[in-house]
Amino acid sequence: MAALTGTFTVQMTPAAPLPGAASRFDLVKTWSGDLDGTSRGTMLTAGDSAGGSAGYVATEIFEGRVGGRNGTLTLQQLGTMTAGDPALQYVIAPGSGTGELSGLTGTLEIGEIDEDGVHRVTLALD
């Protein structure tokens, strides 16, 4: 299993809500490092984030390079927070890769988030 590192910044824009979600956001991420490119997607949220208990799902399509290989792939996230305790699953959707990223699978872990909003990540490839 290979491990790649990188960073991303995210721009989130409120969008029209959908049934079953408290809020909806369109997102654009700029990736650097071993993951280099741009992703665009949608996030749906529900719960009481101000009270420390909420959840979200997000899907985004990444276009760029992963470990020097070019193509696109889809990233999926499931995040929850219960009484302030966060849990996150962040994966490459199986079968979503194109070009040189075809067949790529793995999980992404978000480490430190800098004060300026830079997220440091590790991608573990299967």
Coordinates of C-alpha atoms in Angstrom, one line a residue:
M1 CA 0.0 0.0 0.0
A2 CA 1.4 3.4 -1.1
A3 CA 0.9 6.5 1.0
L4 CA 0.8 9.9 -0.7
T5 CA 0.7 13.3 1.0
G6 CA -0.7 16.6 0.0
T7 CA -2.8 19.6 1.0
F8 CA -6.0 21.3 0.0
T9 CA -7.9 24.5 0.5
V10 CA -11.7 24.5 0.2
Q11 CA -14.1 27.2 -0.9
M12 CA -17.7 26.5 0.2
T13 CA -20.7 28.3 -1.2
P14 CA -24.2 27.9 0.2
A15 CA -26.7 26.4 -2.3
A16 CA -30.4 25.8 -2.3
P17 CA -31.4 23.1 0.3
L18 CA -32.6 19.7 -0.8
P19 CA -35.2 17.6 1.0
G20 CA -33.6 15.6 3.9
A21 CA -30.7 18.0 4.4
A22 CA -30.5 21.0 6.7
S23 CA -28.0 22.8 4.5
R24 CA -26.4 22.3 1.1
F25 CA -23.0 23.6 -0.1
D26 CA -21.2 23.6 -3.4
L27 CA -17.5 23.1 -2.9
V28 CA -14.3 23.7 -4.8
K29 CA -10.9 22.4 -3.5
T30 CA -7.4 23.2 -4.7
W31 CA -5.0 20.3 -4.1
S32 CA -1.2 20.4 -4.0
G33 CA 1.6 17.9 -3.3
D34 CA 1.3 14.3 -4.4
L35 CA -2.4 15.1 -5.1
D36 CA -2.3 18.0 -7.5
G37 CA -5.5 19.4 -9.1
T38 CA -9.0 20.7 -8.5
S39 CA -12.1 19.0 -7.2
R40 CA -15.7 20.2 -7.4
G41 CA -18.6 18.8 -5.4
T42 CA -21.6 19.0 -3.2
M43 CA -22.0 18.7 0.6
L44 CA -25.3 18.0 2.4
T45 CA -25.5 18.5 6.2
A46 CA -28.0 17.8 8.9
G47 CA -28.2 18.0 12.7
D48 CA -27.3 20.5 15.4
S49 CA -23.7 21.6 14.6
A50 CA -23.9 24.5 17.1
G51 CA -24.8 21.9 19.8
G52 CA -21.9 19.6 18.7
S53 CA -23.9 16.8 17.1
A54 CA -24.4 16.7 13.3
G55 CA -23.4 14.9 10.1
Y56 CA -22.6 15.5 6.5
V57 CA -22.1 13.6 3.2
A58 CA -20.1 15.0 0.3
T59 CA -19.2 13.8 -3.2
E60 CA -16.6 15.6 -5.3
I61 CA -14.9 14.9 -8.6
F62 CA -11.1 15.4 -8.6
E63 CA -9.3 16.2 -11.8
G64 CA -5.5 16.3 -11.9
R65 CA -2.5 14.1 -10.8
V66 CA -2.2 11.5 -8.1
G67 CA 1.3 10.3 -7.5
G68 CA 2.3 11.6 -11.0
R69 CA -0.6 9.8 -12.8
N70 CA -3.3 11.9 -14.6
G71 CA -7.0 11.5 -14.7
T72 CA -10.2 12.0 -12.7
L73 CA -11.7 10.2 -9.8
T74 CA -14.6 10.6 -7.3
L75 CA -14.0 11.2 -3.6
Q76 CA -16.8 10.5 -1.1
Q77 CA -17.0 11.6 2.5
L78 CA -19.2 10.7 5.5
G79 CA -18.6 12.8 8.5
T80 CA -20.4 12.8 11.9
M81 CA -19.9 14.6 15.2
T82 CA -21.5 13.3 18.4
A83 CA -21.3 15.5 21.4
G84 CA -18.2 17.2 19.8
D85 CA -16.5 13.9 19.0
P86 CA -15.8 13.8 15.2
A87 CA -15.6 10.7 12.9
L88 CA -14.8 10.8 9.2
Q89 CA -14.7 8.3 6.3
Y90 CA -13.1 9.7 3.1
V91 CA -12.6 7.3 0.2
I92 CA -12.0 7.0 -3.5
A93 CA -15.3 5.7 -5.0
P94 CA -14.5 2.3 -6.5
G95 CA -14.6 2.3 -10.3
S96 CA -14.6 6.1 -10.5
G97 CA -11.1 6.6 -11.9
T98 CA -10.4 7.6 -15.5
G99 CA -7.2 7.8 -17.5
E100 CA -4.2 6.8 -15.6
L101 CA -6.3 6.8 -12.4
S102 CA -8.5 4.0 -13.6
G103 CA -8.8 1.3 -11.0
L104 CA -7.3 3.4 -8.2
T105 CA -8.9 2.8 -4.7
G106 CA -7.9 4.1 -1.3
T107 CA -8.8 6.1 1.8
L108 CA -7.9 9.7 2.6
E109 CA -7.1 10.9 6.1
I110 CA -7.2 14.6 7.1
G111 CA -4.5 15.4 9.6
E112 CA -3.8 19.0 10.7
I113 CA -5.8 21.9 9.5
D114 CA -3.7 25.1 9.6
E115 CA -5.0 28.5 10.8
D116 CA -5.2 29.7 7.2
G117 CA -7.5 26.7 6.2
V118 CA -4.9 24.5 4.6
H119 CA -5.9 20.8 5.2
R120 CA -3.0 18.4 5.4
V121 CA -3.9 14.9 4.1
T122 CA -2.5 11.4 3.6
L123 CA -3.9 9.2 0.8
A124 CA -3.4 5.5 1.5
L125 CA -3.7 3.6 -1.8
D126 CA -4.9 0.0 -1.8

